[in-house]
Amino acid sequence: MSKNIVVIGAQWGDEGKGKVVDVITPHVDVVVRFSGGNNAGHTVVVGREKYVLHTIPSGILHNGRRCIIGCGVVIDPGSLIEEMESLVQRGVSLDGNLYISKNAHLIMPYHPALDRASEAKLGKRRIGTTGKGVGPAYVDKAARVGIRMADLLDERLFREKLEFNLAQKNRLLRDFYDAETFGVEAILNQYLRYAGWLAPYITDTALLLSKWIESGYSVLFEGAQATMLDIDHGTYPYITSSSTTAGGAVTGTGVPPTKIHGVLGVAKAYSTRVGGGPFPTEMTGKLAETIRARGKEY
């Protein structure tokens, strides 16, 4: 097996990437999530236990594996903390095993609100997003007004960025979408509580990865969504907001392409797709319903 390998979906998602990652993980030292947000879910069964992970790499279920949430991921801290607490309650150790990029961008409360309001406004032309604010968070990242994990550790800077963003977002929510607005203090207090939980895990993950790779550690890069949902190469505009191909493993972690030795595309015998957008090989009728039932595609 290649030393550092990227696992991506070769279709529209739900190909079984989590299972493949789980099989490969015992043979690597580090597992890295490099794109997307909590709009993706990887299901892994360990013994009789079923785990559904949305942000944390699947490798966390294997003792001794170091897991990284890279800078290409957008993070809903409330959702992440719930996931962390659930794992701890089930006996999974996070200390020394989980690292979060200081440069990863935050999903703020106004992002899901903008996501849902935008979808409602589009009507029949809606994209079919999960409504979790992932797209709007990437919009802010590209517009250079996003708030990052490192900002959680500086209350003054966090407040400054929050006030700037809310002035714009509240105007958009109120005047364009006729939706509810948000207050600074409520968000500030909530996110400072999150900071207390997450601070021990926030670090320079690009530097860590560089050191580990130079020391001979092997790395598995765990993709989210799939190739046909890629921001550049997917069925635009019915796509996700991040780079879901092997290139995303480079930009979403800070690891140079020369340090990646192989790419594994995961596909299943039949394709499925959720949300809007074209699906050229779509089946209908009794056979389609039979496959759907047997594959539990609901």
CSV table of C-alpha atoms in Angstrom, one decimal:
chain,number,residue,atom,x,y,z
A,1,MET,CA,0.0,0.0,0.0
A,2,SER,CA,1.1,3.5,-0.7
A,3,LYS,CA,2.5,5.4,2.3
A,4,ASN,CA,0.3,8.5,2.1
A,5,ILE,CA,-3.0,7.8,0.5
A,6,VAL,CA,-6.2,9.9,-0.3
A,7,VAL,CA,-9.6,8.2,-0.2
A,8,ILE,CA,-12.3,10.0,-2.1
A,9,GLY,CA,-15.8,9.2,-3.4
A,10,ALA,CA,-15.9,8.5,-7.1
A,11,GLN,CA,-19.6,9.3,-7.6
A,12,TRP,CA,-22.1,11.5,-5.7
A,13,GLY,CA,-21.4,10.4,-2.2
A,14,ASP,CA,-22.7,7.5,0.0
A,15,GLU,CA,-20.2,5.1,-1.7
A,16,GLY,CA,-19.0,3.6,1.5
A,17,LYS,CA,-15.9,5.7,2.1
A,18,GLY,CA,-16.2,5.4,5.8
A,19,LYS,CA,-15.9,1.6,5.6
A,20,VAL,CA,-12.9,1.7,3.3
A,21,VAL,CA,-11.2,4.2,5.6
A,22,ASP,CA,-11.9,2.0,8.6
A,23,VAL,CA,-10.3,-1.0,6.8
A,24,ILE,CA,-7.2,1.0,5.9
A,25,THR,CA,-6.7,2.9,9.1
A,26,PRO,CA,-5.0,0.1,11.1
A,27,HIS,CA,-2.2,0.3,8.5
A,28,VAL,CA,-1.5,4.1,8.9
A,29,ASP,CA,-0.4,6.4,11.7
A,30,VAL,CA,-2.5,9.5,11.0
A,31,VAL,CA,-6.0,10.1,9.5
A,32,VAL,CA,-6.9,13.6,8.2
A,33,ARG,CA,-10.2,15.1,7.2
A,34,PHE,CA,-9.5,17.8,4.6
A,35,SER,CA,-12.8,19.2,3.3
A,36,GLY,CA,-16.5,19.8,3.9
A,37,GLY,CA,-18.3,20.2,7.2
A,38,ASN,CA,-20.9,18.5,9.2
A,39,ASN,CA,-23.0,18.1,6.1
A,40,ALA,CA,-21.3,14.8,5.5
A,41,GLY,CA,-21.7,11.6,7.5
A,42,HIS,CA,-19.4,8.6,7.7
A,43,THR,CA,-20.9,5.5,9.2
A,44,VAL,CA,-18.6,2.9,10.8
A,45,VAL,CA,-19.5,-0.3,12.6
A,46,VAL,CA,-17.0,-1.5,15.2
A,47,GLY,CA,-18.1,-4.8,16.7
A,48,ARG,CA,-21.7,-4.3,17.5
A,49,GLU,CA,-21.3,-0.5,17.9
A,50,LYS,CA,-22.4,1.8,15.1
A,51,TYR,CA,-20.8,5.2,14.9
A,52,VAL,CA,-21.9,8.1,12.6
A,53,LEU,CA,-19.2,10.8,12.4
A,54,HIS,CA,-19.8,14.1,10.7
A,55,THR,CA,-16.6,16.1,11.3
A,56,ILE,CA,-14.1,13.9,13.2
A,57,PRO,CA,-12.1,11.5,11.1
A,58,SER,CA,-13.2,7.9,11.3
A,59,GLY,CA,-9.7,6.9,12.5
A,60,ILE,CA,-10.6,8.2,15.9
A,61,LEU,CA,-12.2,4.8,16.5
A,62,HIS,CA,-8.8,3.1,16.3
A,63,ASN,CA,-6.5,3.3,19.4
A,64,GLY,CA,-3.3,5.2,18.9
A,65,ARG,CA,-4.3,6.8,15.6
A,66,ARG,CA,-3.7,10.6,15.4
A,67,CYS,CA,-6.6,12.4,13.8
A,68,ILE,CA,-6.6,15.8,12.3
A,69,ILE,CA,-9.4,18.1,11.2
A,70,GLY,CA,-7.6,20.2,8.5
A,71,CYS,CA,-7.8,23.8,7.5
A,72,GLY,CA,-10.1,22.9,4.5
A,73,VAL,CA,-12.9,21.9,6.8
A,74,VAL,CA,-15.6,24.3,8.1
A,75,ILE,CA,-16.5,23.6,11.6
A,76,ASP,CA,-19.8,24.0,13.5
A,77,PRO,CA,-18.3,24.0,17.1
A,78,GLY,CA,-21.6,23.0,18.7
A,79,SER,CA,-22.0,20.0,16.5
A,80,LEU,CA,-18.3,19.0,16.9
A,81,ILE,CA,-18.5,19.2,20.7
A,82,GLU,CA,-21.6,17.0,20.6
A,83,GLU,CA,-19.7,14.5,18.5
A,84,MET,CA,-16.8,14.6,20.9
A,85,GLU,CA,-18.9,14.1,24.0
A,86,SER,CA,-20.7,11.2,22.4
A,87,LEU,CA,-17.4,9.5,21.6
A,88,VAL,CA,-16.0,10.1,25.1
A,89,GLN,CA,-19.2,8.7,26.6
A,90,ARG,CA,-18.6,5.5,24.6
A,91,GLY,CA,-15.1,5.1,25.8
A,92,VAL,CA,-13.2,6.7,22.9
A,93,SER,CA,-10.1,8.7,23.9
A,94,LEU,CA,-9.6,12.1,22.3
A,95,ASP,CA,-6.7,13.5,24.3
A,96,GLY,CA,-3.5,13.2,22.2
A,97,ASN,CA,-5.5,11.7,19.4
A,98,LEU,CA,-7.5,14.7,18.0
A,99,TYR,CA,-6.1,17.9,16.5
A,100,ILE,CA,-8.0,20.8,15.0
A,101,SER,CA,-6.4,23.2,12.5
A,102,LYS,CA,-6.2,26.8,13.8
A,103,ASN,CA,-6.9,27.9,10.3
A,104,ALA,CA,-10.2,26.0,9.9
A,105,HIS,CA,-13.1,28.3,9.5
A,106,LEU,CA,-16.1,28.4,11.8
A,107,ILE,CA,-19.7,27.9,10.9
A,108,MET,CA,-21.5,30.7,12.8
A,109,PRO,CA,-25.2,30.7,13.7
A,110,TYR,CA,-26.1,33.1,10.9
A,111,HIS,CA,-24.7,30.7,8.3
A,112,PRO,CA,-27.4,28.0,8.6
A,113,ALA,CA,-30.0,30.8,8.7
A,114,LEU,CA,-28.6,32.2,5.4
A,115,ASP,CA,-28.4,28.7,4.0
A,116,ARG,CA,-32.1,28.0,4.6
A,117,ALA,CA,-33.3,31.4,3.6
A,118,SER,CA,-31.4,31.2,0.3
A,119,GLU,CA,-32.8,27.8,-0.5
A,120,ALA,CA,-36.3,29.1,0.3
A,121,LYS,CA,-35.8,32.1,-1.9
A,122,LEU,CA,-34.6,30.0,-4.9
A,123,GLY,CA,-37.8,27.9,-4.9
A,124,LYS,CA,-37.7,25.4,-7.7
A,125,ARG,CA,-34.1,26.3,-8.5
A,126,ARG,CA,-32.9,25.4,-5.0
A,127,ILE,CA,-29.7,23.4,-4.8
A,128,GLY,CA,-30.8,20.9,-2.2
A,129,THR,CA,-28.3,21.8,0.6
A,130,THR,CA,-28.4,20.3,4.0
A,131,GLY,CA,-29.2,23.7,5.5
A,132,LYS,CA,-26.3,23.4,7.9
A,133,GLY,CA,-24.5,26.6,6.8
A,134,VAL,CA,-21.6,25.0,5.1
A,135,GLY,CA,-21.9,26.9,1.8
A,136,PRO,CA,-22.3,30.3,3.5
A,137,ALA,CA,-19.3,29.6,5.6
A,138,TYR,CA,-17.2,28.9,2.5
A,139,VAL,CA,-18.6,32.1,1.0
A,140,ASP,CA,-17.2,34.1,3.9
A,141,LYS,CA,-13.9,32.3,3.6
A,142,ALA,CA,-13.5,33.2,0.0
A,143,ALA,CA,-14.7,36.8,0.7
A,144,ARG,CA,-12.0,37.0,3.4
A,145,VAL,CA,-14.4,37.8,6.2
A,146,GLY,CA,-14.6,34.4,7.8
A,147,ILE,CA,-13.9,33.7,11.4
A,148,ARG,CA,-11.3,30.9,12.1
A,149,MET,CA,-10.7,28.5,15.0
A,150,ALA,CA,-7.7,30.5,16.2
A,151,ASP,CA,-10.0,33.6,16.6
A,152,LEU,CA,-11.9,31.7,19.3
A,153,LEU,CA,-8.8,32.0,21.5
A,154,ASP,CA,-8.7,35.8,21.3
A,155,GLU,CA,-11.9,37.3,22.7
A,156,ARG,CA,-11.2,40.8,21.6
A,157,LEU,CA,-10.5,39.8,18.0
A,158,PHE,CA,-13.4,37.4,18.0
A,159,ARG,CA,-15.8,40.1,19.1
A,160,GLU,CA,-14.4,42.5,16.5
A,161,LYS,CA,-14.9,40.0,13.6
A,162,LEU,CA,-18.3,39.0,14.9
A,163,GLU,CA,-19.6,42.6,15.1
A,164,PHE,CA,-18.3,43.3,11.5
A,165,ASN,CA,-20.0,40.1,10.2
A,166,LEU,CA,-23.3,40.6,12.0
A,167,ALA,CA,-23.6,44.2,10.7
A,168,GLN,CA,-23.7,42.7,7.2
A,169,LYS,CA,-25.5,39.4,7.8
A,170,ASN,CA,-28.3,41.0,9.8
A,171,ARG,CA,-28.9,43.5,7.1
A,172,LEU,CA,-29.1,40.7,4.5
A,173,LEU,CA,-31.3,38.5,6.7
A,174,ARG,CA,-33.7,41.3,7.5
A,175,ASP,CA,-33.9,43.3,4.3
A,176,PHE,CA,-33.5,40.6,1.6
A,177,TYR,CA,-34.8,37.4,3.2
A,178,ASP,CA,-37.2,38.9,5.7
A,179,ALA,CA,-35.7,36.5,8.3
A,180,GLU,CA,-34.8,36.8,12.0
A,181,THR,CA,-31.5,38.5,12.9
A,182,PHE,CA,-28.9,37.8,15.6
A,183,GLY,CA,-27.4,39.6,18.5
A,184,VAL,CA,-23.6,39.9,19.2
A,185,GLU,CA,-23.6,39.1,23.0
A,186,ALA,CA,-25.6,35.8,22.7
A,187,ILE,CA,-23.3,34.4,20.0
A,188,LEU,CA,-20.2,35.8,21.8
A,189,ASN,CA,-21.1,34.1,25.0
A,190,GLN,CA,-22.0,30.8,23.3
A,191,TYR,CA,-18.8,30.6,21.3
A,192,LEU,CA,-16.6,31.5,24.2
A,193,ARG,CA,-18.0,28.5,26.0
A,194,TYR,CA,-17.1,26.4,22.9
A,195,ALA,CA,-13.6,27.9,23.0
A,196,GLY,CA,-13.2,26.5,26.6
A,197,TRP,CA,-14.0,23.0,25.3
A,198,LEU,CA,-12.0,23.2,22.1
A,199,ALA,CA,-8.9,25.2,23.0
A,200,PRO,CA,-6.7,22.2,24.0
A,201,TYR,CA,-7.2,20.7,20.5
A,202,ILE,CA,-6.6,23.8,18.3
A,203,THR,CA,-3.1,23.9,16.8
A,204,ASP,CA,-1.0,24.4,13.7
A,205,THR,CA,-1.9,21.1,12.0
A,206,ALA,CA,0.0,21.8,8.8
A,207,LEU,CA,3.2,22.0,10.9
A,208,LEU,CA,2.4,18.8,12.7
A,209,LEU,CA,1.7,16.9,9.5
A,210,SER,CA,5.0,18.2,8.0
A,211,LYS,CA,7.0,17.0,11.1
A,212,TRP,CA,5.2,13.6,11.2
A,213,ILE,CA,5.6,12.9,7.5
A,214,GLU,CA,9.3,13.8,7.7
A,215,SER,CA,9.6,11.4,10.7
A,216,GLY,CA,8.2,8.6,8.6
A,217,TYR,CA,4.5,8.6,9.7
A,218,SER,CA,2.0,7.3,7.1
A,219,VAL,CA,-1.1,9.4,6.5
A,220,LEU,CA,-4.6,8.6,5.3
A,221,PHE,CA,-6.5,11.6,3.9
A,222,GLU,CA,-10.3,11.1,4.4
A,223,GLY,CA,-12.5,12.8,1.8
A,224,ALA,CA,-16.1,13.9,2.2
A,225,GLN,CA,-18.9,14.0,-0.3
A,226,ALA,CA,-17.6,12.9,-3.7
A,227,THR,CA,-15.9,13.8,-7.1
A,228,MET,CA,-19.2,14.7,-8.9
A,229,LEU,CA,-20.0,17.2,-6.1
A,230,ASP,CA,-16.7,19.0,-6.4
A,231,ILE,CA,-16.8,22.8,-6.5
A,232,ASP,CA,-14.8,22.9,-9.8
A,233,HIS,CA,-15.3,19.5,-11.4
A,234,GLY,CA,-18.9,18.5,-10.3
A,235,THR,CA,-22.3,19.1,-11.8
A,236,TYR,CA,-22.3,22.9,-11.2
A,237,PRO,CA,-24.2,24.5,-9.6
A,238,TYR,CA,-25.6,21.4,-8.0
A,239,ILE,CA,-22.4,20.8,-6.0
A,240,THR,CA,-20.9,21.2,-2.6
A,241,SER,CA,-18.8,24.2,-1.7
A,242,SER,CA,-15.4,22.6,-1.3
A,243,SER,CA,-12.8,20.6,-3.2
A,244,THR,CA,-13.7,17.0,-2.8
A,245,THR,CA,-11.0,15.5,-5.1
A,246,ALA,CA,-7.5,14.6,-4.3
A,247,GLY,CA,-6.4,18.2,-4.9
A,248,GLY,CA,-8.4,19.1,-1.9
A,249,ALA,CA,-6.2,17.0,0.3
A,250,VAL,CA,-3.3,19.2,-0.6
A,251,THR,CA,-5.0,22.6,-0.1
A,252,GLY,CA,-7.1,21.4,2.8
A,253,THR,CA,-4.1,20.2,4.9
A,254,GLY,CA,-1.0,22.0,3.8
A,255,VAL,CA,0.7,18.8,2.7
A,256,PRO,CA,2.6,19.2,-0.7
A,257,PRO,CA,1.4,17.0,-3.6
A,258,THR,CA,4.8,15.3,-3.7
A,259,LYS,CA,4.1,13.8,-0.3
A,260,ILE,CA,0.9,12.0,-1.5
A,261,HIS,CA,1.7,8.6,-3.0
A,262,GLY,CA,-1.7,7.3,-4.1
A,263,VAL,CA,-5.4,8.0,-4.5
A,264,LEU,CA,-8.2,5.5,-3.9
A,265,GLY,CA,-11.6,6.3,-5.5
A,266,VAL,CA,-14.5,4.5,-3.8
A,267,ALA,CA,-17.6,3.5,-5.9
A,268,LYS,CA,-20.5,1.2,-5.4
A,269,ALA,CA,-22.2,-1.0,-8.0
A,270,TYR,CA,-25.1,1.4,-8.5
A,271,SER,CA,-25.0,5.2,-8.1
A,272,THR,CA,-27.2,7.3,-5.8
A,273,ARG,CA,-27.7,11.0,-5.5
A,274,VAL,CA,-29.4,13.2,-2.9
A,275,GLY,CA,-30.5,16.8,-3.3
A,276,GLY,CA,-31.0,18.6,-6.6
A,277,GLY,CA,-29.1,18.3,-9.9
A,278,PRO,CA,-28.8,16.0,-12.9
A,279,PHE,CA,-28.6,12.2,-12.4
A,280,PRO,CA,-28.0,10.8,-15.9
A,281,THR,CA,-28.3,7.1,-14.9
A,282,GLU,CA,-31.4,7.4,-12.8
A,283,MET,CA,-33.6,4.3,-12.7
A,284,THR,CA,-37.3,4.2,-12.0
A,285,GLY,CA,-39.9,1.5,-11.5
A,286,LYS,CA,-39.9,-1.8,-9.7
A,287,LEU,CA,-36.2,-2.6,-10.1
A,288,ALA,CA,-35.2,0.8,-8.8
A,289,GLU,CA,-37.4,0.3,-5.7
A,290,THR,CA,-35.9,-3.1,-5.1
A,291,ILE,CA,-32.3,-1.9,-5.2
A,292,ARG,CA,-33.3,1.1,-3.0
A,293,ALA,CA,-34.9,-1.2,-0.4
A,294,ARG,CA,-32.0,-3.8,-0.4
A,295,GLY,CA,-29.4,-1.1,-0.2
A,296,LYS,CA,-31.3,0.9,2.5
A,297,GLU,CA,-31.0,4.0,0.3
A,298,TYR,CA,-33.4,6.2,2.3
